[in-house]
Backbone as a chain_set.jsonl record, in Angstrom:
{"seq": "XXXXXXXXXXXXXXXXXXXXXXXXXXXXXXXXXXXXXXXXXXXXXXXXXXXXXXXXXXXXXXXXXXXXXXXXXXXXXXXXXXXXXXXXXXXXXXXXXXXXXXXXXXXXXXXXXXXXXXXX", "coords": {"N": [[150.728, 139.475, 147.49], [151.347, 142.326, 147.997], [154.442, 143.178, 149.095], [155.393, 144.987, 150.888], [156.398, 146.064, 154.041], [154.538, 146.883, 156.943], [155.872, 147.994, 159.091], [158.171, 149.251, 157.972], [156.899, 151.119, 156.34], [155.476, 152.636, 158.232], [157.638, 153.668, 159.707], [158.924, 155.262, 157.782], [156.883, 157.138, 157.268], [156.606, 158.272, 159.801], [159.149, 159.422, 160.117], [158.937, 161.363, 158.128], [156.922, 162.996, 159.109], [157.419, 163.908, 161.669], [158.447, 166.531, 163.942], [160.026, 169.025, 162.151], [160.219, 167.483, 159.899], [159.566, 167.015, 156.372], [157.023, 166.319, 155.754], [154.724, 163.932, 154.316], [153.787, 164.351, 151.746], [155.64, 165.551, 149.746], [157.441, 163.395, 149.102], [155.585, 161.499, 148.305], [154.589, 162.773, 146.027], [156.862, 162.665, 144.397], [156.976, 159.903, 144.127], [154.624, 159.475, 142.707], [155.347, 160.729, 140.311], [157.337, 158.955, 139.58], [155.865, 156.663, 138.878], [154.736, 157.551, 136.578], [152.722, 159.481, 136.657], [152.744, 162.184, 135.961], [152.13, 162.385, 133.267], [149.404, 162.268, 133.215], [148.376, 164.742, 133.733], [146.141, 166.233, 135.092], [144.767, 165.479, 138.211], [147.695, 167.23, 139.37], [150.835, 165.653, 140.352], [151.568, 166.771, 142.828], [149.148, 167.76, 143.828], [147.551, 165.416, 144.045], [149.132, 163.995, 145.804], [148.683, 165.12, 148.319], [146.156, 164.085, 148.992], [146.761, 161.347, 149.028], [148.531, 161.314, 151.145], [146.798, 161.621, 153.286], [145.477, 159.149, 153.206], [147.622, 157.504, 153.812], [148.258, 158.401, 156.394], [145.942, 157.578, 157.719], [146.249, 154.818, 157.5], [148.634, 154.379, 158.993], [147.983, 155.345, 161.546], [145.515, 154.262, 162.206], [144.07, 151.825, 160.826], [146.254, 150.146, 160.092], [146.855, 148.413, 157.962], [148.416, 147.317, 155.233], [147.53, 146.268, 152.811], [144.922, 147.287, 152.671], [145.569, 149.979, 152.473], [146.919, 149.931, 150.009], [144.798, 149.256, 148.34], [143.2, 151.537, 148.701], [144.895, 153.506, 147.611], [145.066, 152.55, 144.983], [142.391, 152.862, 144.234], [142.17, 155.652, 144.404], [143.951, 156.393, 142.36], [142.638, 155.297, 140.158], [140.171, 156.682, 140.255], [140.912, 159.339, 139.894], [142.383, 159.412, 137.626], [142.73, 159.36, 133.986], [139.804, 158.751, 132.005], [139.353, 155.758, 130.358], [138.315, 154.943, 127.241], [135.829, 155.973, 127.967], [135.036, 154.621, 130.273], [135.594, 153.127, 133.54], [138.267, 151.108, 134.559], [138.526, 148.1, 136.597], [139.35, 148.466, 140.105], [141.4, 146.755, 140.834], [143.057, 146.714, 138.617], [144.743, 148.785, 139.007], [146.39, 148.092, 141.066], [149.174, 147.231, 140.671], [150.415, 149.718, 140.067], [149.809, 151.165, 142.385], [151.161, 149.649, 144.325], [153.804, 149.936, 143.408], [154.087, 152.682, 143.737], [153.894, 152.947, 146.56], [156.113, 151.407, 147.392], [158.141, 152.936, 146.243], [157.769, 155.319, 147.637], [158.556, 154.583, 150.258], [161.232, 154.031, 149.782], [162.229, 156.439, 148.93], [164.643, 158.872, 148.062], [164.761, 161.558, 148.046], [165.34, 162.68, 145.634], [164.374, 163.575, 142.307], [162.833, 161.217, 140.118], [164.809, 159.568, 137.638], [164.529, 158.01, 135.125], [161.52, 157.101, 134.768], [159.516, 154.222, 135.026], [156.453, 153.45, 133.335], [153.483, 152.857, 134.908], [150.933, 153.268, 134.42]], "CA": [[150.652, 140.524, 146.489], [152.153, 143.48, 148.398], [155.512, 142.727, 149.995], [155.826, 146.12, 151.687], [156.096, 145.844, 155.455], [153.918, 147.993, 157.648], [156.886, 148.605, 159.95], [158.968, 150.182, 157.15], [156.007, 152.192, 155.914], [155.228, 153.48, 159.407], [158.877, 154.378, 160.041], [159.118, 156.322, 156.785], [155.865, 158.164, 157.487], [156.962, 158.94, 161.059], [160.308, 160.278, 159.812], [158.472, 162.494, 157.316], [155.918, 163.846, 159.751], [157.831, 164.419, 162.973], [158.851, 167.929, 163.942], [161.149, 169.277, 161.26], [160.098, 166.672, 158.693], [158.964, 167.695, 155.225], [155.698, 165.785, 155.493], [154.729, 162.804, 153.385], [153.359, 164.745, 150.399], [156.702, 165.69, 148.735], [157.928, 162.08, 148.672], [154.497, 160.868, 147.563], [154.562, 163.405, 144.703], [157.965, 162.066, 143.617], [156.573, 158.527, 143.818], [153.648, 159.583, 141.614], [156.113, 160.991, 139.094], [158.04, 157.71, 139.267], [154.967, 155.722, 138.194], [154.274, 158.137, 135.328], [151.512, 160.283, 136.857], [152.867, 163.511, 135.335], [151.49, 162.3, 131.955], [147.955, 162.393, 133.382], [148.194, 166.194, 133.734], [145.283, 166.702, 136.185], [145.457, 166.413, 139.079], [149.155, 167.133, 139.355], [151.349, 164.795, 141.426], [151.555, 167.498, 144.098], [147.757, 167.818, 144.298], [147.119, 164.079, 144.439], [149.943, 163.56, 146.943], [148.01, 165.541, 149.551], [145.103, 163.108, 149.289], [147.407, 160.081, 149.372], [149.102, 161.475, 152.496], [145.712, 161.35, 154.227], [145.297, 157.689, 153.228], [148.787, 156.964, 154.518], [148.066, 158.727, 157.807], [144.877, 156.7, 158.217], [146.849, 153.486, 157.63], [149.629, 154.353, 160.066], [147.416, 155.638, 162.865], [144.234, 153.616, 162.485], [143.831, 150.421, 160.471], [147.536, 149.437, 160.037], [146.707, 147.349, 156.978], [149.06, 147.757, 154.004], [146.665, 145.905, 151.679], [143.835, 148.269, 152.62], [146.18, 151.199, 151.947], [147.153, 149.699, 148.584], [143.496, 149.349, 147.669], [142.813, 152.947, 148.719], [145.727, 154.222, 146.638], [144.622, 152.101, 143.66], [141.101, 153.495, 143.983], [142.428, 157.071, 144.145], [144.54, 156.485, 141.025], [141.572, 155.029, 139.188], [139.136, 157.711, 140.287], [141.423, 160.642, 139.487], [143.094, 159.266, 136.365], [141.931, 159.577, 132.78], [138.843, 157.714, 131.635], [139.752, 155.011, 129.173], [137.136, 154.669, 126.41], [134.602, 156.389, 128.642], [134.706, 153.814, 131.44], [136.638, 152.911, 134.538], [138.666, 149.721, 134.772], [138.395, 147.734, 138.009], [140.397, 148.961, 141.003], [142.51, 145.795, 140.818], [143.959, 147.037, 137.514], [145.668, 149.816, 139.482], [147.218, 147.571, 142.157], [150.618, 147.315, 140.417], [150.85, 151.113, 140.184], [149.713, 151.53, 143.803], [152.255, 148.981, 145.025], [155.052, 150.587, 142.997], [154.1, 153.997, 144.37], [154.196, 152.797, 147.988], [157.514, 150.971, 147.52], [158.979, 154.09, 145.915], [157.652, 156.259, 148.757], [159.381, 154.088, 151.362], [162.642, 154.066, 149.384], [162.531, 157.757, 148.361], [165.909, 159.467, 148.493], [164.656, 163.005, 147.938], [165.677, 163.114, 144.284], [163.372, 163.286, 141.286], [163.174, 160.009, 139.365], [165.507, 159.804, 136.378], [163.762, 157.401, 134.047], [160.434, 156.43, 135.464], [158.692, 153.298, 134.239], [155.044, 153.835, 133.377], [152.586, 151.826, 135.432], [149.557, 153.687, 134.118]], "C": [[151.567, 141.684, 146.867], [153.173, 143.044, 149.433], [156.037, 143.848, 150.89], [155.44, 145.902, 153.147], [155.493, 147.101, 156.082], [154.954, 148.724, 158.5], [157.724, 149.614, 159.175], [158.135, 151.378, 156.707], [155.765, 153.163, 157.064], [156.466, 154.291, 159.763], [159.116, 155.526, 159.071], [158.141, 157.471, 157.029], [156.185, 158.954, 158.757], [158.144, 159.873, 160.845], [159.877, 161.534, 159.054], [157.623, 163.486, 158.101], [156.284, 164.313, 161.157], [158.288, 165.86, 162.831], [160.1, 168.119, 163.092], [161.118, 168.459, 159.986], [159.382, 167.442, 157.595], [157.513, 167.309, 155.002], [155.788, 164.682, 154.455], [154.465, 163.231, 151.947], [154.509, 164.921, 149.401], [157.229, 164.344, 148.21], [156.845, 161.321, 147.907], [154.377, 161.467, 146.161], [155.676, 162.846, 143.825], [157.634, 160.626, 143.239], [155.535, 158.513, 142.693], [154.351, 159.865, 140.29], [156.822, 159.724, 138.632], [157.138, 156.737, 138.507], [154.361, 156.316, 136.926], [153.06, 159.039, 135.452], [151.582, 161.636, 136.162], [152.171, 163.515, 133.964], [149.974, 162.477, 132.043], [147.529, 163.86, 133.321], [147.336, 166.704, 134.882], [144.727, 165.516, 136.93], [146.967, 166.213, 139.003], [149.61, 166.165, 140.45], [151.282, 165.479, 142.792], [150.139, 167.565, 144.682], [147.286, 166.459, 144.808], [147.88, 163.583, 145.666], [149.312, 163.961, 148.272], [146.918, 164.563, 149.965], [145.716, 161.771, 149.722], [148.045, 160.144, 150.761], [148.038, 161.224, 153.553], [145.441, 159.856, 154.339], [146.415, 157.02, 154.018], [148.671, 157.206, 156.018], [147.018, 157.808, 158.434], [145.415, 155.275, 158.417], [147.751, 153.418, 158.851], [148.981, 154.499, 161.438], [146.112, 154.92, 163.184], [144.22, 152.141, 162.102], [145.088, 149.573, 160.368], [147.566, 148.272, 159.051], [147.252, 147.836, 155.628], [148.208, 147.401, 152.783], [145.494, 146.873, 151.555], [144.355, 149.601, 152.085], [146.401, 151.074, 150.446], [145.851, 149.82, 147.809], [143.02, 150.8, 147.621], [143.593, 153.767, 147.713], [145.302, 153.839, 145.224], [143.298, 152.765, 143.285], [141.285, 154.99, 143.67], [143.025, 157.263, 142.754], [143.471, 156.285, 139.954], [140.592, 156.193, 139.109], [139.617, 159.073, 139.806], [142.173, 160.598, 138.157], [142.181, 159.478, 135.171], [140.947, 158.431, 132.561], [139.325, 157.056, 130.352], [138.48, 154.576, 128.462], [135.827, 154.94, 127.153], [134.248, 155.603, 129.888], [135.874, 153.689, 132.386], [136.981, 151.434, 134.617], [138.473, 149.365, 136.25], [139.579, 148.258, 138.823], [141.623, 148.05, 140.951], [143.495, 146.083, 139.689], [145.008, 148.062, 137.937], [146.552, 149.335, 140.635], [148.717, 147.639, 141.859], [151.156, 148.746, 140.555], [150.837, 151.556, 141.645], [150.857, 150.913, 144.596], [153.595, 149.624, 144.683], [155.182, 151.958, 143.656], [154.483, 153.89, 145.844], [155.626, 152.328, 148.218], [158.452, 152.139, 147.247], [158.94, 155.122, 147.041], [158.581, 155.843, 149.895], [160.863, 154.235, 151.035], [163.088, 155.438, 148.882], [163.805, 158.335, 148.955], [165.903, 160.989, 148.365], [164.977, 163.551, 146.566], [164.551, 162.772, 143.322], [163.786, 162.039, 140.523], [163.817, 160.343, 138.037], [164.691, 159.29, 135.209], [162.679, 156.547, 134.677], [159.724, 155.444, 134.539], [157.235, 153.756, 134.331], [154.216, 152.659, 133.847], [151.147, 152.146, 135.088], [149.224, 153.475, 132.673]], "O": [[152.487, 141.996, 146.112], [152.812, 142.593, 150.52], [157.037, 143.66, 151.584], [154.288, 145.593, 153.451], [155.896, 148.225, 155.78], [154.908, 149.949, 158.614], [157.965, 150.717, 159.663], [158.615, 152.512, 156.701], [155.842, 154.378, 156.882], [156.359, 155.474, 160.086], [159.469, 156.631, 159.483], [158.53, 158.639, 157.0], [156.045, 160.177, 158.777], [158.139, 160.999, 161.343], [160.384, 162.628, 159.304], [157.607, 164.677, 157.793], [155.515, 165.05, 161.774], [158.489, 166.348, 161.719], [161.109, 167.445, 163.298], [161.909, 168.709, 159.076], [158.674, 168.412, 157.867], [156.837, 167.899, 154.159], [156.814, 164.522, 153.794], [154.879, 162.539, 151.017], [154.366, 164.467, 148.267], [157.435, 164.184, 147.007], [157.148, 160.585, 146.968], [154.092, 160.745, 145.205], [155.461, 162.582, 142.642], [157.978, 160.178, 142.145], [155.566, 157.639, 141.828], [153.986, 159.297, 139.26], [156.9, 159.451, 137.434], [157.599, 156.058, 137.589], [153.557, 155.66, 136.263], [152.42, 159.338, 134.444], [150.539, 162.182, 135.804], [151.67, 164.557, 133.543], [149.333, 162.803, 131.044], [146.415, 164.162, 132.892], [147.803, 167.578, 135.612], [144.238, 164.591, 136.282], [147.444, 165.147, 138.615], [148.851, 165.885, 141.378], [150.974, 164.837, 143.796], [149.959, 167.441, 145.893], [146.69, 166.367, 145.881], [147.332, 162.835, 146.476], [149.4, 163.216, 149.248], [146.772, 164.25, 151.147], [145.242, 161.142, 150.668], [148.094, 159.139, 151.47], [148.34, 160.672, 154.611], [145.203, 159.346, 155.434], [146.181, 156.092, 154.791], [148.954, 156.315, 156.819], [147.197, 157.323, 159.552], [145.07, 154.611, 159.394], [147.639, 152.494, 159.657], [149.395, 153.839, 162.391], [145.65, 154.967, 164.324], [144.347, 151.284, 162.976], [144.999, 148.358, 160.545], [148.232, 147.264, 159.291], [146.628, 148.662, 154.962], [148.173, 148.163, 151.817], [145.114, 147.24, 150.443], [143.661, 150.278, 151.326], [146.106, 152.003, 149.694], [145.816, 150.425, 146.737], [142.49, 151.242, 146.601], [143.028, 154.626, 147.035], [145.188, 154.706, 144.357], [143.113, 153.182, 142.141], [140.629, 155.524, 142.776], [142.648, 158.195, 142.044], [143.417, 157.021, 138.969], [140.228, 156.634, 138.018], [138.808, 159.884, 139.354], [142.553, 161.64, 137.625], [140.99, 159.746, 135.334], [141.234, 157.281, 132.895], [139.662, 157.733, 129.381], [137.649, 153.891, 129.059], [134.843, 154.22, 126.983], [133.23, 155.899, 130.514], [136.996, 154.09, 132.077], [136.088, 150.594, 134.729], [138.276, 150.26, 137.071], [140.67, 148.465, 138.291], [142.756, 148.528, 141.017], [144.667, 145.723, 139.8], [146.048, 148.188, 137.291], [147.38, 150.1, 141.131], [149.477, 148.072, 142.725], [152.239, 148.95, 141.104], [151.753, 152.245, 142.092], [151.456, 151.576, 145.442], [154.428, 149.833, 145.564], [156.271, 152.344, 144.082], [155.312, 154.663, 146.324], [156.287, 152.8, 149.143], [159.45, 152.311, 147.947], [159.961, 155.73, 147.364], [159.313, 156.674, 150.432], [161.664, 154.533, 151.921], [164.23, 155.582, 148.446], [164.024, 158.301, 150.166], [166.934, 161.632, 148.559], [164.899, 164.76, 146.348], [163.851, 161.778, 143.513], [164.977, 161.822, 140.302], [163.416, 161.301, 137.376], [164.215, 160.076, 134.39], [162.916, 155.404, 135.067], [159.374, 155.784, 133.409], [156.844, 154.385, 135.314], [154.249, 151.586, 133.245], [150.24, 151.385, 135.424], [148.108, 153.774, 132.246]]}, "num_chains": 1, "name": "protein.A"}
């Protein structure tokens, strides 16, 4: 399902969080914009990125499981996104968006996305 390597994810996170790095949240916010999160309105990509950075930190320094991280991101997207017809879809419905977000985070070039596909 998720073809993202833990090694690449860890390297990106380490680059972002070492002394002088910008932290993971700015790139995660851009990744959220890439998947169409700006249309959700609340929470903003910047607000949600802080929470996702904690999930990423937990993955890199504790469990080292990209699938567990993907599930955590999918759950965060589901739990903070809009309610559809008053109910919540299963977490698995958010896996494609979570995977796209993590791939975009690893490949982030520091620029805002031009034409973001919507995964939500």
